[in-house]
CSV table of C-alpha atoms and ligand atoms in Angstrom, one decimal:
chain,number,residue,atom,x,y,z
D,20,MET,CA,6.6,13.4,-15.6
D,21,ALA,CA,6.4,9.7,-14.8
D,22,LYS,CA,3.2,7.8,-15.6
D,23,PHE,CA,0.8,7.4,-12.8
D,24,LYS,CA,-2.8,6.9,-11.8
D,25,VAL,CA,-3.9,8.1,-8.4
D,26,LYS,CA,-7.2,9.4,-6.9
D,27,ASP,CA,-6.4,13.1,-6.6
D,28,LEU,CA,-3.2,15.0,-7.0
D,29,LYS,CA,-4.6,17.8,-4.9
D,30,LEU,CA,-4.0,15.6,-1.8
D,31,ALA,CA,-0.2,15.7,-2.4
D,32,GLU,CA,0.6,18.4,0.2
D,33,GLN,CA,-1.3,16.4,3.0
D,34,GLY,CA,0.5,13.3,1.8
D,35,LYS,CA,3.9,15.0,2.0
D,36,MET,CA,3.4,15.9,5.6
D,37,LYS,CA,2.3,12.4,6.4
D,38,ILE,CA,5.5,11.0,4.8
D,39,GLU,CA,7.6,13.5,6.8
D,40,TRP,CA,5.9,12.3,9.9
D,41,ALA,CA,6.8,8.7,9.1
D,42,GLU,CA,10.4,9.6,8.0
D,43,SER,CA,11.1,11.1,11.4
D,44,ARG,CA,10.4,7.7,13.0
D,45,MET,CA,12.3,5.5,10.6
D,46,PRO,CA,16.0,6.0,11.6
D,47,VAL,CA,17.2,2.7,10.1
D,48,LEU,CA,16.0,3.6,6.6
D,49,ALA,CA,17.5,7.1,7.2
D,50,ALA,CA,20.9,5.4,7.9
D,51,LEU,CA,20.6,3.3,4.7
D,52,ARG,CA,19.8,6.4,2.8
D,53,ALA,CA,22.8,8.2,4.1
D,54,LYS,CA,25.0,5.2,3.5
D,55,TYR,CA,24.1,4.7,-0.2
D,56,LYS,CA,23.2,8.2,-1.3
D,57,LYS,CA,26.6,8.8,-2.9
D,58,THR,CA,27.4,5.3,-4.3
D,59,LYS,CA,23.9,4.7,-5.7
D,60,PRO,CA,24.2,0.9,-5.9
D,61,PHE,CA,20.8,0.6,-7.6
D,62,LYS,CA,21.8,2.9,-10.5
D,63,GLY,CA,20.5,1.3,-13.8
D,64,PHE,CA,18.2,-1.1,-11.9
D,65,LYS,CA,14.4,-1.0,-12.2
D,66,ILE,CA,12.2,-2.3,-9.4
D,67,ALA,CA,8.5,-3.0,-9.7
D,68,GLY,CA,6.8,-3.0,-6.3
D,69,CYS,CA,3.4,-4.2,-5.2
D,70,LEU,CA,3.0,-3.3,-1.6
D,71,HIS,CA,0.6,-1.2,0.5
D,72,VAL,CA,0.9,2.5,-0.4
D,73,THR,CA,1.3,4.0,3.0
D,74,LYS,CA,3.4,6.8,4.5
D,75,GLU,CA,6.0,4.1,5.5
D,76,THR,CA,6.2,2.6,2.1
D,77,ALA,CA,6.8,6.1,0.7
D,78,VAL,CA,9.8,6.3,2.9
D,79,LEU,CA,11.1,3.0,1.5
D,80,ILE,CA,10.4,4.2,-2.1
D,81,LYS,CA,12.4,7.4,-1.4
D,82,THR,CA,15.2,5.4,0.1
D,83,PHE,CA,15.4,3.3,-3.1
D,84,ILE,CA,15.3,6.4,-5.3
D,85,ASP,CA,18.2,8.0,-3.3
D,86,ALA,CA,20.2,4.8,-3.8
D,87,GLY,CA,19.7,5.2,-7.6
D,88,ALA,CA,16.8,2.9,-8.3
D,89,GLU,CA,14.0,3.5,-10.8
D,90,LEU,CA,10.7,2.4,-9.5
D,91,SER,CA,7.2,1.6,-10.6
D,92,TRP,CA,4.6,0.8,-7.9
D,93,SER,CA,1.2,-0.5,-7.2
D,94,GLY,CA,-0.7,-1.2,-3.9
D,95,CYS,CA,-1.1,-4.8,-2.8
D,96,ASN,CA,-4.7,-4.5,-1.5
D,97,PRO,CA,-7.7,-2.7,-2.9
D,98,LEU,CA,-8.5,-0.9,0.3
D,99,SER,CA,-5.0,-0.1,1.8
D,100,THR,CA,-3.8,2.8,-0.4
D,101,GLN,CA,-3.5,6.1,1.4
D,102,ASP,CA,-4.6,8.5,-1.4
D,103,ASP,CA,-2.7,11.5,-0.1
D,104,VAL,CA,0.5,9.5,0.0
D,105,ALA,CA,0.0,8.2,-3.5
D,106,ALA,CA,-0.6,11.7,-4.7
D,107,SER,CA,2.5,13.0,-3.1
D,108,LEU,CA,4.6,10.3,-4.7
D,109,ALA,CA,3.1,10.9,-8.1
D,110,LYS,CA,3.8,14.6,-7.7
D,111,ASP,CA,7.4,13.8,-6.9
D,112,GLY,CA,7.8,11.9,-10.1
D,113,VAL,CA,7.2,8.3,-8.9
D,114,SER,CA,5.5,6.0,-11.4
D,115,ILE,CA,2.6,4.9,-9.1
D,116,PHE,CA,-0.7,3.2,-9.9
D,117,ALA,CA,-2.8,3.0,-6.7
D,118,TRP,CA,-6.0,4.4,-5.2
D,119,HIS,CA,-8.2,3.4,-2.3
D,120,GLY,CA,-11.3,1.4,-3.2
D,121,MET,CA,-10.3,-0.1,-6.5
D,122,ASN,CA,-11.9,-3.3,-7.8
D,123,THR,CA,-10.1,-6.5,-8.6
D,124,LYS,CA,-9.9,-5.7,-12.3
D,125,GLU,CA,-8.4,-2.3,-11.5
D,126,PHE,CA,-6.0,-4.0,-9.0
D,127,TYR,CA,-4.5,-6.2,-11.7
D,128,TRP,CA,-4.5,-3.3,-14.3
D,129,CYS,CA,-2.3,-1.4,-11.9
D,130,ILE,CA,0.1,-4.4,-11.6
D,131,ASP,CA,0.2,-4.7,-15.4
D,132,ARG,CA,1.2,-1.0,-15.6
D,133,THR,CA,4.1,-1.5,-13.2
D,134,LEU,CA,5.4,-4.2,-15.5
D,135,ASP,CA,5.2,-2.0,-18.6
D,136,PHE,CA,8.7,-0.7,-17.7
D,137,LYS,CA,10.2,-4.2,-17.7
D,138,PRO,CA,11.7,-4.4,-14.2
D,139,HIS,CA,15.0,-6.1,-13.2
D,140,LEU,CA,13.6,-6.8,-9.7
D,141,THR,CA,10.2,-7.4,-8.2
D,142,LEU,CA,9.1,-6.5,-4.6
D,143,ASP,CA,6.0,-8.1,-3.3
D,144,ASP,CA,3.7,-8.2,-0.3
D,145,GLY,CA,1.4,-11.2,-0.9
D,146,ALA,CA,3.0,-12.4,-4.1
D,147,ASP,CA,0.4,-11.1,-6.6
D,148,LEU,CA,3.1,-9.2,-8.6
D,149,ILE,CA,5.5,-12.1,-8.9
D,150,PHE,CA,2.6,-14.5,-9.6
D,151,THR,CA,1.3,-12.2,-12.4
D,152,VAL,CA,4.8,-12.2,-13.9
D,153,HIS,CA,4.9,-16.0,-13.9
D,154,LYS,CA,1.4,-16.3,-15.3
D,155,LYS,CA,1.1,-13.5,-17.8
D,156,TYR,CA,4.5,-12.0,-18.5
D,157,THR,CA,6.9,-14.9,-18.8
D,158,ASN,CA,8.7,-12.9,-21.5
D,159,LEU,CA,10.0,-10.6,-18.7
D,160,ILE,CA,11.5,-13.4,-16.7
D,161,PRO,CA,14.9,-13.5,-18.5
D,162,ASN,CA,15.4,-9.9,-17.6
D,163,ILE,CA,14.6,-10.3,-13.9
D,164,ILE,CA,17.4,-10.8,-11.4
D,165,GLY,CA,15.2,-11.7,-8.5
D,166,GLY,CA,12.4,-10.7,-6.1
D,167,THR,CA,11.6,-10.1,-2.5
D,168,GLU,CA,8.5,-10.9,-0.5
D,169,GLU,CA,7.3,-9.1,2.6
D,170,THR,CA,4.6,-11.3,4.2
D,171,THR,CA,3.9,-14.7,5.6
D,172,THR,CA,1.1,-15.4,3.1
D,173,GLY,CA,3.3,-14.4,0.2
D,174,VAL,CA,6.3,-16.5,1.4
D,175,HIS,CA,3.9,-19.5,1.8
D,176,ARG,CA,2.7,-19.0,-1.8
D,177,LEU,CA,6.3,-18.8,-3.1
D,178,ARG,CA,7.5,-21.8,-1.2
D,179,LYS,CA,4.6,-23.8,-2.8
D,180,MET,CA,5.7,-22.4,-6.2
D,181,ALA,CA,9.3,-23.5,-5.5
D,182,GLU,CA,8.2,-26.9,-4.3
D,183,LYS,CA,6.3,-27.5,-7.5
D,184,GLY,CA,9.0,-26.2,-9.8
D,185,ALA,CA,6.9,-23.2,-10.8
D,186,LEU,CA,9.2,-20.5,-9.4
D,187,LYS,CA,11.5,-19.2,-12.2
D,188,TYR,CA,13.8,-16.7,-10.3
D,189,PRO,CA,15.3,-16.4,-6.9
D,190,VAL,CA,13.4,-14.6,-4.1
D,191,PHE,CA,14.3,-13.4,-0.6
D,192,ALA,CA,11.8,-14.0,2.2
D,193,VAL,CA,12.0,-10.7,4.0
D,194,ASN,CA,9.3,-12.1,6.3
D,195,ASP,CA,11.7,-14.7,7.7
D,196,MET,CA,14.1,-12.1,9.1
D,197,ILE,CA,14.0,-11.8,12.9
D,198,THR,CA,13.8,-8.0,12.7
D,199,LYS,CA,10.7,-8.4,10.6
D,200,TRP,CA,9.0,-11.6,11.9
D,201,ASP,CA,9.4,-10.9,15.6
D,202,PHE,CA,8.5,-7.2,15.5
D,203,ASP,CA,6.3,-6.3,12.5
D,204,ASN,CA,4.1,-9.4,12.7
D,205,VAL,CA,3.7,-9.3,16.5
D,206,TYR,CA,3.8,-5.6,17.7
D,207,GLY,CA,2.9,-4.1,14.3
D,208,THR,CA,-0.1,-6.3,13.6
D,209,GLY,CA,-1.1,-6.3,17.3
D,210,GLN,CA,-1.3,-2.5,17.6
D,211,SER,CA,-2.5,-1.7,14.1
D,212,SER,CA,-5.3,-4.3,14.2
D,213,ILE,CA,-6.7,-2.9,17.5
D,214,ASP,CA,-6.3,0.6,15.9
D,215,GLY,CA,-8.4,-0.5,13.0
D,216,ILE,CA,-11.1,-2.0,15.2
D,217,LEU,CA,-11.2,1.1,17.3
D,218,ARG,CA,-11.3,3.6,14.4
D,219,ALA,CA,-14.1,1.5,12.7
D,220,THR,CA,-16.2,1.0,15.9
D,221,SER,CA,-15.0,3.0,18.8
D,222,VAL,CA,-16.2,0.3,21.2
D,223,LEU,CA,-14.8,-0.5,24.6
D,224,ILE,CA,-12.4,-3.5,24.5
D,225,ALA,CA,-12.3,-4.0,28.2
D,226,GLY,CA,-14.7,-6.8,29.4
D,227,LYS,CA,-15.4,-8.1,25.9
D,228,ASN,CA,-15.0,-11.7,24.7
D,229,PHE,CA,-12.3,-11.1,22.0
D,230,VAL,CA,-11.9,-14.1,19.7
D,231,VAL,CA,-8.7,-14.4,17.8
D,232,ALA,CA,-8.6,-17.1,15.1
D,233,GLY,CA,-5.0,-18.2,14.7
D,234,TYR,CA,-2.3,-17.9,17.3
D,235,GLY,CA,0.7,-17.4,15.1
D,236,HIS,CA,2.9,-14.4,15.4
D,237,CYS,CA,0.2,-12.0,14.1
D,238,GLY,CA,-2.6,-13.6,16.1
D,239,SER,CA,-0.6,-13.6,19.3
D,240,GLY,CA,0.3,-10.0,18.8
D,241,VAL,CA,-3.4,-9.0,18.5
D,242,ALA,CA,-4.4,-11.3,21.4
D,243,ASN,CA,-1.9,-9.9,23.8
D,244,ARG,CA,-2.8,-6.3,23.0
D,245,ALA,CA,-6.5,-7.0,23.4
D,246,LYS,CA,-5.7,-8.7,26.8
D,247,GLY,CA,-3.7,-5.6,27.8
D,248,LEU,CA,-6.9,-3.5,27.1
D,249,GLY,CA,-8.9,-5.7,29.5
D,250,ALA,CA,-10.5,-8.2,27.0
D,251,ASN,CA,-11.2,-11.8,27.8
D,252,VAL,CA,-9.3,-13.4,24.9
D,253,ILE,CA,-10.4,-16.6,23.3
D,254,ILE,CA,-8.1,-18.4,20.8
D,255,THR,CA,-9.2,-20.8,18.1
D,256,GLU,CA,-6.5,-22.9,16.5
D,257,VAL,CA,-5.8,-25.9,14.3
D,258,LYS,CA,-2.1,-26.4,15.4
D,259,PRO,CA,-1.6,-28.1,18.8
D,260,THR,CA,1.6,-26.2,19.7
D,261,SER,CA,0.1,-22.8,18.9
D,262,ALA,CA,-3.0,-23.6,21.0
D,263,LEU,CA,-0.8,-24.7,23.8
D,264,LYS,CA,1.1,-21.5,23.7
D,265,GLY,CA,-2.1,-19.5,23.7
D,266,THR,CA,-3.4,-21.3,26.8
D,267,LEU,CA,-0.1,-20.9,28.7
D,268,GLU,CA,-0.2,-17.2,27.8
D,269,GLY,CA,-3.4,-16.9,29.7
D,270,HIS,CA,-6.1,-17.2,27.0
D,271,GLU,CA,-9.0,-19.5,26.6
D,272,VAL,CA,-8.8,-22.0,23.8
D,273,MET,CA,-11.9,-23.4,22.1
D,274,LYS,CA,-13.3,-24.4,18.7
D,275,MET,CA,-14.8,-21.7,16.5
D,276,ASP,CA,-18.2,-23.4,16.7
D,277,GLU,CA,-18.1,-22.7,20.5
D,278,ALA,CA,-16.4,-19.3,20.3
D,279,ALA,CA,-18.9,-18.1,17.8
D,280,LYS,CA,-21.7,-18.3,20.4
D,281,VAL,CA,-19.9,-16.2,23.0
D,282,GLY,CA,-17.6,-13.8,21.2
D,283,ASP,CA,-18.2,-10.0,21.1
D,284,ILE,CA,-15.4,-9.2,18.7
D,285,PHE,CA,-13.8,-11.6,16.3
D,286,ILE,CA,-10.6,-11.3,14.3
D,287,THR,CA,-9.1,-13.8,11.9
D,288,ALA,CA,-5.3,-14.1,11.6
D,289,THR,CA,-4.9,-17.5,10.0
D,290,GLY,CA,-3.9,-17.2,6.4
D,291,VAL,CA,-6.5,-19.8,5.3
D,292,LYS,CA,-10.0,-19.4,4.0
D,293,ASP,CA,-13.4,-20.1,5.5
D,294,VAL,CA,-12.5,-19.6,9.2
D,295,ILE,CA,-15.8,-17.9,9.9
D,296,VAL,CA,-18.7,-19.2,7.8
D,297,GLY,CA,-22.5,-19.2,7.6
D,298,ARG,CA,-23.2,-21.4,10.6
D,299,HIS,CA,-20.9,-19.3,12.8
D,300,PHE,CA,-22.7,-16.0,11.8
D,301,LEU,CA,-26.0,-17.6,12.6
D,302,SER,CA,-24.9,-18.6,16.1
D,303,MET,CA,-23.3,-15.2,17.0
D,304,LYS,CA,-24.7,-12.8,19.6
D,305,ASP,CA,-26.6,-9.8,18.5
D,306,GLY,CA,-24.1,-7.0,17.9
D,307,ALA,CA,-21.0,-9.2,17.3
D,308,ILE,CA,-18.2,-7.4,15.4
D,309,ILE,CA,-16.1,-9.4,12.9
D,310,CYS,CA,-12.9,-8.5,11.1
D,311,ASN,CA,-9.8,-10.0,9.5
D,312,THR,CA,-6.1,-9.1,9.7
D,313,GLY,CA,-4.8,-11.9,7.4
D,314,HIS,CA,-3.5,-10.8,4.0
D,315,TYR,CA,-6.4,-12.0,1.9
D,316,ASP,CA,-10.1,-11.4,2.3
D,317,CYS,CA,-11.0,-15.1,2.3
D,318,GLU,CA,-11.0,-15.8,6.0
D,319,ILE,CA,-14.5,-14.5,6.6
D,320,ASN,CA,-16.9,-16.1,4.2
D,321,LEU,CA,-18.9,-13.1,3.0
D,322,VAL,CA,-20.6,-15.1,0.2
D,323,GLU,CA,-22.3,-17.2,2.8
D,324,LEU,CA,-23.1,-14.2,4.9
D,325,GLU,CA,-24.8,-12.6,1.9
D,326,LYS,CA,-27.1,-15.6,1.6
D,327,ILE,CA,-28.3,-15.4,5.2
D,328,LYS,CA,-28.8,-11.7,5.4
D,329,LYS,CA,-32.1,-9.8,5.4
D,330,SER,CA,-30.5,-6.4,4.8
D,331,LYS,CA,-27.3,-4.5,5.0
D,332,ARG,CA,-26.2,-0.9,5.4
D,333,THR,CA,-23.0,1.0,6.1
D,334,ILE,CA,-23.5,2.3,9.6
D,335,ARG,CA,-20.1,3.9,10.0
D,336,PRO,CA,-17.0,4.1,7.7
D,337,ASN,CA,-15.5,0.7,7.4
D,338,CYS,CA,-18.4,-0.9,9.3
D,339,GLU,CA,-21.2,-2.8,7.6
D,340,GLU,CA,-24.3,-3.7,9.6
D,341,TYR,CA,-25.8,-7.0,8.5
D,342,THR,CA,-29.3,-7.9,9.7
D,343,LEU,CA,-29.6,-11.7,9.4
D,344,ASN,CA,-32.6,-13.8,8.6
D,345,ASN,CA,-32.7,-14.8,12.3
D,346,GLY,CA,-33.2,-11.1,13.2
D,347,LYS,CA,-29.8,-10.5,14.8
D,348,LYS,CA,-27.4,-7.8,13.7
D,349,ILE,CA,-23.7,-8.4,13.2
D,350,TYR,CA,-21.0,-6.0,12.0
D,351,ILE,CA,-18.3,-6.7,9.4
D,352,LEU,CA,-15.3,-4.3,9.3
D,353,ALA,CA,-13.5,-3.2,6.2
D,354,GLN,CA,-15.3,-5.7,4.0
D,355,GLY,CA,-13.3,-8.5,5.5
D,356,ARG,CA,-10.1,-7.1,4.2
D,357,LEU,CA,-7.0,-6.3,6.4
D,358,VAL,CA,-8.6,-4.2,9.1
D,359,ASN,CA,-5.3,-2.6,10.1
D,360,LEU,CA,-4.6,-1.2,6.7
D,361,SER,CA,-8.2,-0.6,5.5
D,362,ALA,CA,-9.6,1.0,8.6
D,363,ALA,CA,-6.3,2.4,10.1
D,364,GLU,CA,-2.9,3.3,8.7
D,365,GLY,CA,-1.2,-0.1,9.0
D,366,HIS,CA,1.7,-0.8,11.3
D,367,PRO,CA,3.4,2.1,13.0
D,368,SER,CA,6.5,3.6,11.3
D,369,GLU,CA,8.8,2.4,14.0
D,370,VAL,CA,8.3,-1.2,13.2
D,371,MET,CA,8.0,-0.8,9.4
D,372,ASP,CA,11.5,0.9,9.7
D,373,MET,CA,13.0,-2.5,10.4
D,374,SER,CA,10.8,-4.5,8.0
D,375,PHE,CA,11.7,-2.2,5.1
D,376,ALA,CA,15.4,-2.1,6.0
D,377,ASN,CA,15.2,-5.8,5.3
D,378,GLN,CA,13.4,-5.2,2.0
D,379,PHE,CA,16.2,-2.8,1.0
D,380,ASN,CA,19.0,-5.1,2.1
D,381,ALA,CA,17.4,-8.1,0.2
D,382,GLN,CA,17.0,-6.1,-3.0
D,383,LEU,CA,20.6,-4.9,-2.6
D,384,ALA,CA,21.8,-8.5,-2.1
D,385,LEU,CA,20.2,-9.5,-5.4
D,386,VAL,CA,21.8,-6.5,-7.2
D,387,ASN,CA,25.3,-7.1,-5.7
D,388,MET,CA,25.2,-10.8,-6.6
D,389,TYR,CA,24.3,-9.9,-10.2
D,390,LYS,CA,27.1,-7.3,-10.3
D,391,SER,CA,29.5,-10.0,-9.1
D,392,GLY,CA,28.6,-12.1,-12.1
D,393,LYS,CA,27.1,-14.8,-9.9
D,394,LYS,CA,23.5,-15.9,-9.3
D,395,TYR,CA,21.4,-17.1,-6.4
D,396,SER,CA,19.7,-20.4,-7.1
D,397,VAL,CA,16.1,-20.3,-8.1
D,398,ASP,CA,14.6,-20.8,-4.6
D,399,VAL,CA,13.3,-18.9,-1.6
D,400,HIS,CA,16.3,-17.5,0.3
D,401,LYS,CA,16.9,-15.7,3.6
D,402,LEU,CA,19.5,-13.1,4.3
D,403,PRO,CA,22.3,-14.0,6.7
D,404,ASP,CA,21.6,-13.6,10.5
D,405,GLU,CA,24.3,-10.9,10.8
D,406,MET,CA,22.1,-8.6,8.8
D,407,ASP,CA,19.3,-9.0,11.4
D,408,GLN,CA,21.8,-8.1,14.1
D,409,GLU,CA,23.0,-5.1,12.2
D,410,ILE,CA,19.5,-3.7,11.7
D,411,ALA,CA,18.6,-4.4,15.4
D,412,GLY,CA,21.9,-2.7,16.4
D,413,VAL,CA,21.2,0.5,14.4
D,414,LYS,CA,17.6,0.5,15.8
D,415,LEU,CA,18.9,0.2,19.4
D,416,ALA,CA,21.5,2.8,18.9
D,417,THR,CA,18.9,5.3,17.6
D,418,MET,CA,16.9,4.5,20.7
D,419,GLY,CA,19.9,5.4,22.8
D,420,LEU,CA,20.2,1.9,24.2
D,421,LYS,CA,23.5,0.2,24.8
D,422,LEU,CA,24.5,-3.4,24.9
D,423,ASP,CA,27.0,-5.4,26.9
D,424,LYS,CA,29.9,-7.1,25.0
D,425,LEU,CA,31.1,-10.7,25.4
D,426,THR,CA,34.6,-10.8,27.0
D,427,LYS,CA,37.4,-12.8,25.4
D,428,GLU,CA,36.9,-15.4,28.1
D,429,GLN,CA,33.2,-15.7,27.4
D,430,ILE,CA,33.8,-16.1,23.7
D,431,MET,CA,36.3,-18.9,24.4
D,432,TYR,CA,33.8,-20.5,26.8
D,433,ASN,CA,31.1,-20.4,24.1
D,434,ASP,CA,33.5,-22.1,21.6
D,435,ASP,CA,34.6,-24.8,24.0
D,436,PHE,CA,32.4,-27.8,23.9
D,437,SER,CA,34.4,-29.6,26.6
D,438,ALA,CA,33.3,-27.1,29.3
D,439,GLY,CA,30.6,-28.7,31.4
D,440,THR,CA,29.7,-29.6,35.1
G,963,ADE,N1,2.0,-3.6,6.3
G,963,ADE,C1,1.5,-3.4,7.5
G,963,ADE,N2,1.6,-2.2,7.9
G,963,ADE,C2,2.1,-1.5,6.8
G,963,ADE,C3,2.5,-0.1,6.6
G,963,ADE,N3,2.3,0.8,7.5
G,963,ADE,N4,3.0,0.1,5.4
G,963,ADE,C4,3.2,-0.8,4.5
G,963,ADE,N5,2.9,-2.1,4.7
G,963,ADE,C5,2.4,-2.4,5.8
């Protein structure tokens, strides 16, 4: 049996059913599985993965295994692992090191274990695995063909590494694919973040002042879902174009110092630290609810909150009540970690289907390039646009939706720059 460390193997049966549920909603991965089951293009290749251990990730893992890969996996957030899913994977022989509620030391211990088997490829969500390789396991780098990265924050880290000459092997930015970026980040984050808030609090969203910090793809997804539920959405931003977009999409725009005074529910989706800090907590209304959906837990400054609190208790799962020195009570969800994955189950299977098809294709591109005897340059790459259209095409077909086709005349018109008024 493969090496693993999970919370409780007895949860495996429950996890198996959860994975089956996801599988039935992930037709693009099913198509990839069917396509590569016989040829097994990953045969002989070892992938180390560091990505949320959810039912959807389990479907991705099984797709890689069917395509011949050997895997070793850890979660990419201390609170996002679904223990039943991890147990099911371990029982099926996957080398997995993940459990819900681990501390930071255990988090990196798990990453270290996935590197014990000397991978040829890395797969990240947030870049902690690839960063660990570059910091602590440079001896593994000559053996590594390349890596892939799932999320905005991770891609940002990798681009900074590349800019500074610190990146030592090629990586694909899965996040930059349209079928990831325009769907997972918007509709996935939008729905799953609201799901997390509701599971942790069960409050009514309608009529609330719902403050969204950051109006990028993720923030706008959350804002528009909250608006759909009847909230009065307030945006805080640092980027003029994003703030402008927010206001034209019908939301109020103000500084966090002002929003802090009127918000009922706050969610951060910025990718930077210290978005909500001590002075904001002190000016909030009694009963304010605060959470984060950015990758790292640095957006809400909990260190400052600890300094201004009188007491604290867990009032509901994933909901911490802080009584402040000024007598008001405020509520922090999921310890300031990703609320959608900590208090709910992450994005729905239907969107992860496309994101993970891109992960699969990007890993396959690295393997195919290696087999051809050539190399990608050491940089952050993107798959060709046609691969996006292919994934979207399969998705549409499985939804029973049909497209028009350009006629020959329309194609000629498109190619003809002389055609005008
Ligand atoms: N990121 C966001 N939602 C996810 C999910 N359901 N599985 C894996 N990674 C995710």
